[in-house]
PDB file of C-alpha atoms in Angstrom:
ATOM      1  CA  UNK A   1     -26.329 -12.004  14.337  1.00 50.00           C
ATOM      2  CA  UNK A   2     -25.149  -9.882  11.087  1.00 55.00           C
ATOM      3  CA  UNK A   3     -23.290 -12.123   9.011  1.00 52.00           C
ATOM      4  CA  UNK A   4     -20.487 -10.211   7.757  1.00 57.00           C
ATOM      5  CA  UNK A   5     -19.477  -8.817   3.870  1.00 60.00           C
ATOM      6  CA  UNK A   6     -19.006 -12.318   1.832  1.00 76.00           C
ATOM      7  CA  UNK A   7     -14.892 -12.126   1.947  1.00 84.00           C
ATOM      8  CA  UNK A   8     -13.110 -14.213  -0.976  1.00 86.00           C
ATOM      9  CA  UNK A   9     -11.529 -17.212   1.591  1.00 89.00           C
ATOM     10  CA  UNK A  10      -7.766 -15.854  -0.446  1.00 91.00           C
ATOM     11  CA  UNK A  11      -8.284 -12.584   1.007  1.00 92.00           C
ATOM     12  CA  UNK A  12      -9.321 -13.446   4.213  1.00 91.00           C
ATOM     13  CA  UNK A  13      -6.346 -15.627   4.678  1.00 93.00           C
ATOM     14  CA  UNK A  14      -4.395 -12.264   4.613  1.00 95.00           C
ATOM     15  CA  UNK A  15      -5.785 -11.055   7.245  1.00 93.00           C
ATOM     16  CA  UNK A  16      -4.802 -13.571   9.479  1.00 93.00           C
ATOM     17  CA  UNK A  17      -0.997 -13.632   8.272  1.00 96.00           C
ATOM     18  CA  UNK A  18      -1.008  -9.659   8.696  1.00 96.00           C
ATOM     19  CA  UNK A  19      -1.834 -10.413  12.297  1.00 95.00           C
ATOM     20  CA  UNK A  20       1.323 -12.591  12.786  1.00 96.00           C
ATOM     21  CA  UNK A  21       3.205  -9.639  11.084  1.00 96.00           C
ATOM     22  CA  UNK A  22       2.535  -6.462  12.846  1.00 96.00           C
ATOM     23  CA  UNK A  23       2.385  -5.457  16.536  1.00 96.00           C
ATOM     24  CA  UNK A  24      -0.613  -6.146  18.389  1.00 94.00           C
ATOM     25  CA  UNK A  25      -0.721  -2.545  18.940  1.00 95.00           C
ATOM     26  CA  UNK A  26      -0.978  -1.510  15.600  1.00 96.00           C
ATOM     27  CA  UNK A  27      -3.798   0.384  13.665  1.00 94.00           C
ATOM     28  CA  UNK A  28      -4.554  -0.342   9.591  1.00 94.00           C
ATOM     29  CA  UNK A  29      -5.849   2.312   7.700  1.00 93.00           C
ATOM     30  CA  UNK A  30      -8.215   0.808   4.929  1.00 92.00           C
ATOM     31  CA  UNK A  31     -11.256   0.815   2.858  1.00 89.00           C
ATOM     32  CA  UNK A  32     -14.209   0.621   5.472  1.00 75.00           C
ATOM     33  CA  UNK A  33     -16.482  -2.187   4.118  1.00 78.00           C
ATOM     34  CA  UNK A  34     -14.192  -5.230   5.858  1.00 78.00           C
ATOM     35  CA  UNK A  35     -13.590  -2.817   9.022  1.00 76.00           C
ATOM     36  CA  UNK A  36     -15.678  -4.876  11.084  1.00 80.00           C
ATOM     37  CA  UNK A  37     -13.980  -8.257   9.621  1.00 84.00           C
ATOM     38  CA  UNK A  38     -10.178  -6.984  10.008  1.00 88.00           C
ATOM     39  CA  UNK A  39     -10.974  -6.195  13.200  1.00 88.00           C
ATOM     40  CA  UNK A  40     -11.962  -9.221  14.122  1.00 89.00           C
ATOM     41  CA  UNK A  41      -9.246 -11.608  12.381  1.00 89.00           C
ATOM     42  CA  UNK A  42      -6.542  -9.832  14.013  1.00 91.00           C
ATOM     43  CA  UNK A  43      -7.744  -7.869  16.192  1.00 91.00           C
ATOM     44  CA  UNK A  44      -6.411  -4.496  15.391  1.00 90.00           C
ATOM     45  CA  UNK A  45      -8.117  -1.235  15.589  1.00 86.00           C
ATOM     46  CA  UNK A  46      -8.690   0.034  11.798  1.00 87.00           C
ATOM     47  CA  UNK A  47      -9.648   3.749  11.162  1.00 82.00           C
ATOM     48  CA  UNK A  48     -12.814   3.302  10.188  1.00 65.00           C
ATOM     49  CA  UNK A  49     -15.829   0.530   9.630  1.00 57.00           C
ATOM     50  CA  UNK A  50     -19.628  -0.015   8.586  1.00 58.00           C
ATOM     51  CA  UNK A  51     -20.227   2.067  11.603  1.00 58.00           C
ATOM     52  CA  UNK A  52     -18.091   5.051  11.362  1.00 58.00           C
ATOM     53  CA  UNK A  53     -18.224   5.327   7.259  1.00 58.00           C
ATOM     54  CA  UNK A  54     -19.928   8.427   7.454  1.00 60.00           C
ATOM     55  CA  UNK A  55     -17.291  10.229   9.590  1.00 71.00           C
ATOM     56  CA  UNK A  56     -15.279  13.173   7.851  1.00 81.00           C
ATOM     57  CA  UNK A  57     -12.369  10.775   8.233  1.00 85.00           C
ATOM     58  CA  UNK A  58     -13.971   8.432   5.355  1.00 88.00           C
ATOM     59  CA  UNK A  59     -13.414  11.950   2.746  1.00 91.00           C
ATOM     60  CA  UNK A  60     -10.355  12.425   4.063  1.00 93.00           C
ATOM     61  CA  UNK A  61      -9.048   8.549   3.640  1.00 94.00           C
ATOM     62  CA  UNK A  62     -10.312   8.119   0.478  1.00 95.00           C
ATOM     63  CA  UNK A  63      -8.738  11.579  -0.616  1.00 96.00           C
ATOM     64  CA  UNK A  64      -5.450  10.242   0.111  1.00 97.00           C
ATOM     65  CA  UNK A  65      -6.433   6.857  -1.541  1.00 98.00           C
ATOM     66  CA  UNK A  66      -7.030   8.579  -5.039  1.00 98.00           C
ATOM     67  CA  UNK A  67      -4.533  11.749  -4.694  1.00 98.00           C
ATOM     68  CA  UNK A  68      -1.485  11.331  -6.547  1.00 98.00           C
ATOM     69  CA  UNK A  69       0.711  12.590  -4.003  1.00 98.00           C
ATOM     70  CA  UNK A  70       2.276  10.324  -1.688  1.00 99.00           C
ATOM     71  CA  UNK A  71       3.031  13.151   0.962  1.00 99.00           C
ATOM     72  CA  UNK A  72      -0.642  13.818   1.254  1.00 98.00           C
ATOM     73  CA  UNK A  73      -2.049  10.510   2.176  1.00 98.00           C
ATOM     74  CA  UNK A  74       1.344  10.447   4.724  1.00 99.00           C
ATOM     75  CA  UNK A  75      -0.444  13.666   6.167  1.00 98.00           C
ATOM     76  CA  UNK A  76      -3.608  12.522   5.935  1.00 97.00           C
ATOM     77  CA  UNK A  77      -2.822   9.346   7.757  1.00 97.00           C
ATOM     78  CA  UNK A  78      -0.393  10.885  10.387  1.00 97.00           C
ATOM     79  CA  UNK A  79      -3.537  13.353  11.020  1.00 96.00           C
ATOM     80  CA  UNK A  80      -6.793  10.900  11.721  1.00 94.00           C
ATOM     81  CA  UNK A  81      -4.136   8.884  13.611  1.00 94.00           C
ATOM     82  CA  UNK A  82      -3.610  11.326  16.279  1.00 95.00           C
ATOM     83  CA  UNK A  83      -6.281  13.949  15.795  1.00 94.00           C
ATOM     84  CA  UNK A  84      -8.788  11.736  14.583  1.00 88.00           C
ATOM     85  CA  UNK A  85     -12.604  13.529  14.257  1.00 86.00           C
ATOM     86  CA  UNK A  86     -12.541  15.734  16.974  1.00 89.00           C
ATOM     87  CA  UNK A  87      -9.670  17.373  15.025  1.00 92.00           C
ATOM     88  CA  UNK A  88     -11.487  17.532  12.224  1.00 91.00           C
ATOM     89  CA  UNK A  89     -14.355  19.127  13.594  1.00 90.00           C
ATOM     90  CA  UNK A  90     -11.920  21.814  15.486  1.00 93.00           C
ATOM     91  CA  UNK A  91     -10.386  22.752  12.319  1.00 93.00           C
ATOM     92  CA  UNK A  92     -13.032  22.559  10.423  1.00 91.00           C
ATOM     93  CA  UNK A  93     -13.613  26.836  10.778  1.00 92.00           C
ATOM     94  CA  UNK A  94     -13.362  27.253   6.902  1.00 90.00           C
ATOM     95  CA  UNK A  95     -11.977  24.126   4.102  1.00 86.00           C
ATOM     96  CA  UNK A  96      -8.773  25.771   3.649  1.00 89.00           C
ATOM     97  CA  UNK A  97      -8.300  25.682   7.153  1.00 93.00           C
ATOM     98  CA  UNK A  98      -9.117  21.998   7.812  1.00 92.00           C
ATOM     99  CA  UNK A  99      -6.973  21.478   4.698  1.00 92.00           C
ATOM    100  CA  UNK A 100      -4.229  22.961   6.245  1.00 95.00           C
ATOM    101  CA  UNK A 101      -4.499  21.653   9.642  1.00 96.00           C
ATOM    102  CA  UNK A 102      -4.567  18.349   8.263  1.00 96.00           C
ATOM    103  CA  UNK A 103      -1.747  18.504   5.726  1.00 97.00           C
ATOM    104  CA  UNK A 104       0.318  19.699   8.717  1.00 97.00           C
ATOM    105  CA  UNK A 105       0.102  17.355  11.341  1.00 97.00           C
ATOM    106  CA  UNK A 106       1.805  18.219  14.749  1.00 96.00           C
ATOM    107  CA  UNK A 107       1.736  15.231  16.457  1.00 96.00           C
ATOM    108  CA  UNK A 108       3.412  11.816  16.266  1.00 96.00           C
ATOM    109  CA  UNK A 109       1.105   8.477  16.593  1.00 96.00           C
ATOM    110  CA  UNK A 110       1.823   6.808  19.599  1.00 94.00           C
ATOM    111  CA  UNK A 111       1.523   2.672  17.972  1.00 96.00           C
ATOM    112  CA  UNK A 112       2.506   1.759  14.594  1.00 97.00           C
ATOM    113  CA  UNK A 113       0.266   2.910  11.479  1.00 97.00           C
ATOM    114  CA  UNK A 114      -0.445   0.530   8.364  1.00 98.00           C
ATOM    115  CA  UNK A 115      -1.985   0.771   5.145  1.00 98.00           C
ATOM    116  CA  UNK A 116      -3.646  -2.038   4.193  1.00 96.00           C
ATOM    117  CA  UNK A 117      -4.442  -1.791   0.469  1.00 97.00           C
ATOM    118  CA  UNK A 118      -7.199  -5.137  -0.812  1.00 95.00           C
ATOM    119  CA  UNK A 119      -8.304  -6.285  -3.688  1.00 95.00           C
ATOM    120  CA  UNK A 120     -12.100  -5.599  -3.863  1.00 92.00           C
ATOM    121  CA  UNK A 121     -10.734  -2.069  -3.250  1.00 96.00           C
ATOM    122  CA  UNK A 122     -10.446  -1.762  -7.256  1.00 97.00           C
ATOM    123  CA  UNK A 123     -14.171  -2.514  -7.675  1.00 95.00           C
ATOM    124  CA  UNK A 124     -15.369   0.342  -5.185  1.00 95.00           C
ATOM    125  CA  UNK A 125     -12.907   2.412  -6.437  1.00 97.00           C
ATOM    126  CA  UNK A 126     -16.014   4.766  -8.048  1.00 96.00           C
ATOM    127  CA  UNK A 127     -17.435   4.742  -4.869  1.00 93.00           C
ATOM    128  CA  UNK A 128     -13.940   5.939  -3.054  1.00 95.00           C
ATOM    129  CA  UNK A 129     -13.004   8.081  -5.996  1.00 96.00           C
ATOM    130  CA  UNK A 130     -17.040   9.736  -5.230  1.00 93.00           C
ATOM    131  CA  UNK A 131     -16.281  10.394  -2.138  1.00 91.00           C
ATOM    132  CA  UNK A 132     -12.437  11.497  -1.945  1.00 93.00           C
ATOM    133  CA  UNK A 133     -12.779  13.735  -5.253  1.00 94.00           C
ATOM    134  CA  UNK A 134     -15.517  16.000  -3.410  1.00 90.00           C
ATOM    135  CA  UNK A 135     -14.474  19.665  -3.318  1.00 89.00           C
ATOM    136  CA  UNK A 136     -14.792  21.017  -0.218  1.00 81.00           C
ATOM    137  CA  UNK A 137     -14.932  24.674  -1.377  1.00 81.00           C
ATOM    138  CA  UNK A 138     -17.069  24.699  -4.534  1.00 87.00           C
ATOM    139  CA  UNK A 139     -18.766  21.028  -3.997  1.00 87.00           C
ATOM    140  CA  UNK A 140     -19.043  18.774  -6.342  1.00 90.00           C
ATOM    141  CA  UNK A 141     -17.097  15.174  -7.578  1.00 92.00           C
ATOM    142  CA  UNK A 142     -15.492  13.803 -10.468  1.00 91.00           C
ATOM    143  CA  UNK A 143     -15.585  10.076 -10.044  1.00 92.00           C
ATOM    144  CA  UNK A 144     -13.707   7.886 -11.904  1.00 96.00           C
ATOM    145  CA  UNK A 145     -12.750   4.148 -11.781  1.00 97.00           C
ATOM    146  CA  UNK A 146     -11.619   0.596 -13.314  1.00 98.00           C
ATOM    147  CA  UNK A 147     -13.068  -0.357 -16.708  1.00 97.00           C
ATOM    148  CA  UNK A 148     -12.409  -4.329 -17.102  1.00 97.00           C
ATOM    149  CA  UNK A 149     -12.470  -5.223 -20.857  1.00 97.00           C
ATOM    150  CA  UNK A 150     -13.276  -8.680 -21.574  1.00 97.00           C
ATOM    151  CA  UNK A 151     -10.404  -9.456 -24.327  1.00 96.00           C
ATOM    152  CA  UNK A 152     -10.374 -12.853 -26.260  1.00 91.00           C
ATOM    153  CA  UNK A 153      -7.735 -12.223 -28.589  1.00 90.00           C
ATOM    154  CA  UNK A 154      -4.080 -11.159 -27.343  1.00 91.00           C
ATOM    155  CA  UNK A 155      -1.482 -10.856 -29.929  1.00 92.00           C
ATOM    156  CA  UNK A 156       1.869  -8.351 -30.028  1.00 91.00           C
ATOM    157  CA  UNK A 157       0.247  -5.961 -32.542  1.00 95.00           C
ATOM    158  CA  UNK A 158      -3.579  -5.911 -31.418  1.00 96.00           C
ATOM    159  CA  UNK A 159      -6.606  -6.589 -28.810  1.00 96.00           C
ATOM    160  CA  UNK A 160     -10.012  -7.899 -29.599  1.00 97.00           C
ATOM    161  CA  UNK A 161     -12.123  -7.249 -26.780  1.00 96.00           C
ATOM    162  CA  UNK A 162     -15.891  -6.629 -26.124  1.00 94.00           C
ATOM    163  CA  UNK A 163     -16.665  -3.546 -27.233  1.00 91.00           C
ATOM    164  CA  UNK A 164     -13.165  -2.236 -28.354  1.00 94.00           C
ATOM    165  CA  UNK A 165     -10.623  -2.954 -30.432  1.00 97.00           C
ATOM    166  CA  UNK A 166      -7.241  -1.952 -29.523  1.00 97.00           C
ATOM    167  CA  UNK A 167      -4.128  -1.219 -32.266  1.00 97.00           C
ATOM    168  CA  UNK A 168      -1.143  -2.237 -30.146  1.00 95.00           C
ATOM    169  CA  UNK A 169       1.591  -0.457 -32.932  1.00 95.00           C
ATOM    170  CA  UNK A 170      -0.950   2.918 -33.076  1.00 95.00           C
ATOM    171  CA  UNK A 171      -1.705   3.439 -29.528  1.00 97.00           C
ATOM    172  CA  UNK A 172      -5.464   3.440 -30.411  1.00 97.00           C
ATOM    173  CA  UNK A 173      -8.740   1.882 -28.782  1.00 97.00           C
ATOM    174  CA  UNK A 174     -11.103   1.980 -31.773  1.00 97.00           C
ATOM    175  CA  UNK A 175      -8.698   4.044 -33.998  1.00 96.00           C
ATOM    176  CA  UNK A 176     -10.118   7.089 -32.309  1.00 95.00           C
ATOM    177  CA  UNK A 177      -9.471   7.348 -28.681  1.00 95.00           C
ATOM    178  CA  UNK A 178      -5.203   7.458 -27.782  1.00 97.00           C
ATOM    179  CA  UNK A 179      -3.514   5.244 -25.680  1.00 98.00           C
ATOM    180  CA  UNK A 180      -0.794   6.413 -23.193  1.00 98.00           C
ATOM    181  CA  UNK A 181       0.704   3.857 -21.772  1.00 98.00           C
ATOM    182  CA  UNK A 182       0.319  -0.321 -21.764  1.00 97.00           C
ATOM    183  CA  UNK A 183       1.512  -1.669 -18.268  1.00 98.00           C
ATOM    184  CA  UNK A 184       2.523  -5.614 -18.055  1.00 97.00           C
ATOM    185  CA  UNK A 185       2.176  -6.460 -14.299  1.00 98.00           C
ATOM    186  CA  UNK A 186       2.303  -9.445 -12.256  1.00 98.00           C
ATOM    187  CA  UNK A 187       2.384 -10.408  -8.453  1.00 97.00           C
ATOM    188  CA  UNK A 188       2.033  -6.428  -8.023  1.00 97.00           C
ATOM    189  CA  UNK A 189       5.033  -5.592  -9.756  1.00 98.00           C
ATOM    190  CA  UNK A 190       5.580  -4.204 -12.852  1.00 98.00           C
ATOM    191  CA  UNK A 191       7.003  -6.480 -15.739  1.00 97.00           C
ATOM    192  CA  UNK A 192       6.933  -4.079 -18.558  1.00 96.00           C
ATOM    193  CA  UNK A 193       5.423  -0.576 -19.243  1.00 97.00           C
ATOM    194  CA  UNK A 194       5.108   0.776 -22.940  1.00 96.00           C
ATOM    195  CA  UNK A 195       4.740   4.466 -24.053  1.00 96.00           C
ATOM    196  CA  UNK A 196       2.664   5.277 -26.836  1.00 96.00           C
ATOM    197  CA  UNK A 197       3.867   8.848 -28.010  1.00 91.00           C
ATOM    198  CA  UNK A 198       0.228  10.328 -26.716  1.00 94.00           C
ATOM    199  CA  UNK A 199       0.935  13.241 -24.503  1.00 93.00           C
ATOM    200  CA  UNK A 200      -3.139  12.675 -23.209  1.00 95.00           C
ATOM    201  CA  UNK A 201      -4.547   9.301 -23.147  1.00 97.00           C
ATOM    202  CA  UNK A 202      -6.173   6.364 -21.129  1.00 98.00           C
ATOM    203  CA  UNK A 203      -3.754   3.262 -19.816  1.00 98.00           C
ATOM    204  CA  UNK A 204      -4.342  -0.498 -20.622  1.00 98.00           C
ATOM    205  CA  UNK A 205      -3.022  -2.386 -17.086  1.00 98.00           C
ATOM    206  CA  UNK A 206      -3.056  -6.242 -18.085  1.00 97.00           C
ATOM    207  CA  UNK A 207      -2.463  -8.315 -14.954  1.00 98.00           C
ATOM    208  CA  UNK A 208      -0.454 -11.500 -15.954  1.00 97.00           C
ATOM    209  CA  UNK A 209      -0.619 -15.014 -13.820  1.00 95.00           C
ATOM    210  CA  UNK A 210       1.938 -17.269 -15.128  1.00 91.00           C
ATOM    211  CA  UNK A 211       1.985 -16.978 -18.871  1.00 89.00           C
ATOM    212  CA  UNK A 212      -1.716 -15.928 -18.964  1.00 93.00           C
ATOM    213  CA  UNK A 213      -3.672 -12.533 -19.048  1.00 94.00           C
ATOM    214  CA  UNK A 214      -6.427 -12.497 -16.396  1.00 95.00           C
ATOM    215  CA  UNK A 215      -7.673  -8.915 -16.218  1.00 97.00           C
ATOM    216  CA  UNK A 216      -7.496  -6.129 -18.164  1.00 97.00           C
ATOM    217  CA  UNK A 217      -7.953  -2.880 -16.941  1.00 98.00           C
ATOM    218  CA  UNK A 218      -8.732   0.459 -18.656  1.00 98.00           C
ATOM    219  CA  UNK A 219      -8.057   3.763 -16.412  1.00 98.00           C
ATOM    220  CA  UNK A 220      -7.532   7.182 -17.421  1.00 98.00           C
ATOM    221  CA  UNK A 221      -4.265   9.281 -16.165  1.00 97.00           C
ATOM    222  CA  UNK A 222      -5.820  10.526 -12.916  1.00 97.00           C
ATOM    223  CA  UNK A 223      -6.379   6.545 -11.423  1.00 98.00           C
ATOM    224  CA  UNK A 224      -3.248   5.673 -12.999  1.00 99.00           C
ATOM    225  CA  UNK A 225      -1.293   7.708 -10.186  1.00 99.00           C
ATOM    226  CA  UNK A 226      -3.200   7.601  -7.826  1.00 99.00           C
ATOM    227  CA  UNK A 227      -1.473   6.700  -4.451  1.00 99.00           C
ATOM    228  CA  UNK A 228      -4.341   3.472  -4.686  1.00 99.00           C
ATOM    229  CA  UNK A 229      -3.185   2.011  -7.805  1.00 99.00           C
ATOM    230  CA  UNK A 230       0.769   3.217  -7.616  1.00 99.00           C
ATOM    231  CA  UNK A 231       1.190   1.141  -4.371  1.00 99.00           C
ATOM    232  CA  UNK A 232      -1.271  -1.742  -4.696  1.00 99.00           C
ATOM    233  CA  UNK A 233      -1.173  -2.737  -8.247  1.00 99.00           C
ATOM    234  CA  UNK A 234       2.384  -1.390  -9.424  1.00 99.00           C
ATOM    235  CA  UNK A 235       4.075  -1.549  -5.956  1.00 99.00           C
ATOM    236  CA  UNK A 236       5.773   1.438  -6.594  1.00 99.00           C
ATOM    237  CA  UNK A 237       6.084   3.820  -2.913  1.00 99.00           C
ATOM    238  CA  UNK A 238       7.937   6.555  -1.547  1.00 99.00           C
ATOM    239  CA  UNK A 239      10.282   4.542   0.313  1.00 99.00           C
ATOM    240  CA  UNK A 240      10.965   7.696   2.583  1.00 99.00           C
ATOM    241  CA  UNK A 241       7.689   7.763   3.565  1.00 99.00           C
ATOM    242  CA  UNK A 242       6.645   4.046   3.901  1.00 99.00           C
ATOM    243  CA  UNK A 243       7.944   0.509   3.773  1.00 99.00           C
ATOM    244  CA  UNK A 244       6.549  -2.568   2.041  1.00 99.00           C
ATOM    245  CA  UNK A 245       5.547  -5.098   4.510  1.00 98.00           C
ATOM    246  CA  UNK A 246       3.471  -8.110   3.131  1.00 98.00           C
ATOM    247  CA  UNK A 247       2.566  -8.756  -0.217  1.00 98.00           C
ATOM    248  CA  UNK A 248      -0.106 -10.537  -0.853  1.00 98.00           C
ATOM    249  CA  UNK A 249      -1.340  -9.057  -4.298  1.00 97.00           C
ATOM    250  CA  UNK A 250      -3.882 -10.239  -5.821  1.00 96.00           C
ATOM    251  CA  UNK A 251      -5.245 -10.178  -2.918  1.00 96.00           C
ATOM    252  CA  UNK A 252      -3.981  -7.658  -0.307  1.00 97.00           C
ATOM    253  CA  UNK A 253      -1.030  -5.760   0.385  1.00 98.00           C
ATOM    254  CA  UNK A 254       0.507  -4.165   3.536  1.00 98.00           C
ATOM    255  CA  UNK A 255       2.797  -1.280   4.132  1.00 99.00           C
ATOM    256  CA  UNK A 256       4.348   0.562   7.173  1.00 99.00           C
ATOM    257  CA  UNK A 257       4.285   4.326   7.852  1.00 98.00           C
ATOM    258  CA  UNK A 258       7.153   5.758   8.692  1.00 98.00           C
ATOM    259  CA  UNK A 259       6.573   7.989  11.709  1.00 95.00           C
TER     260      UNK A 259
END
């Protein structure tokens, strides 16, 4: 007996209301570590789990978690779901050609496809961003990830937090480095976004329960838009591409594929 990852009982919840919400026949494509677990609360196949998370499909799924490009991780998904390794491996003759193969897929999956975006996918988001920002031609990865700041002092004009203090008016963390953008969001929506006038710069996402502030997060521009934190935390989507099916932020978050 392995007991499984220690799942927040919130979370786990999810996973049983996502089974009342999708056909049985349905896959999810999500992080690996609760594979095993989502499997067995609803009993749906997922793309990957502790036993497959060193398949080729793990680089390519967390690619298409940090890319910015909603088309891609469409690709990517419609690709493992009906080529899966073995398609990997036959295309894998060069990386542009495996790139190619899989950002034209020929085929159509068979049962209905889901992303299922959850929340401790923020903290391994270094981990996903190691993986997915690999280059495949020259090697190499720039990881990047979620910086929480521990603030005790909120007001309209500044932040006091550990470590950095942040000029709300200036659009500057320690009157040196710029801030882009300040992003108000709550229950996965966005309540309010502010533009500093920084052309570069990192983005302060405060996440907002009632009246309070619970997290702060500091990200530069490349986690800012990635598909990951676009969909989860914003809830912004291509709505061509998929279709928002449970929310359940803070703690999860489903949507359909259109195929």
């Amino acid at each position: 007996f392995v007991p499984g990852p220690s799942i927040h009982t919130g979370l786990y919840a999810t996973f049983l209301e996502v089974k009342k919400r999708v056909p049985e026949d349905s896959a999810l494509l999500t992080w690996w570590d609760y594979g095993y677990a989502i499997t067995d609360a609803t009993g749906l196949a997922t793309f990957h789990d502790g036993g497959a998370q060193t398949s080729p499909k793990t680089y390519f799924i967390a690619r298409g978690l940090i890319g910015s490009d909603p088309e891609e991780l469409y690709d990517i998904t419609q690709y493992l779901a009906t080529k899966g390794n073995r398609g990997i491996s036959e295309n894998n003759t060069s990386p542009e050609a495996l790139l190619a193969a899989v950002r034209n897929p020929k085929l159509k999956p068979w049962n209905p496809i889901y992303l299922f975006f959850t929340a401790d996918m923020t903290g391994k988001y270094g981990a996903i961003s190691k993986l997915g920002s690999w280059d495949i031609v020259n090697g190499g990865s720039k990881p990047r990830g979620y910086q929480n700041l521990a603030c005790n002092k909120i007001t309209n004009e500044e932040m006091s937090c550990r470590g950095a203090k942040i000029d709300l008016k200036a659009g500057k963390i320690n009157n040196q480095v710029p801030l882009k953008r300040l992003v108000f969001i709550r229950d996965g929506q966005v309540l309010r976004e502010q533009k500093f006038g920084h052309a570069q710069g990192y983005t302060l996402q405060l996440l907002v329960s009632g009246q309070r502030i619970v997290e702060v997060q500091l990200i530069d521009d490349v986690v800012f838009r990635s598909n990951y934190n676009q969909m989860f935390l914003l809830g912004r989507y291509d709505r061509e591409l998929f279709e928002e099916t449970y929310n359940a932020f803070p703690f999860s978050r489903l949507y359909r594929v259109k195929f």
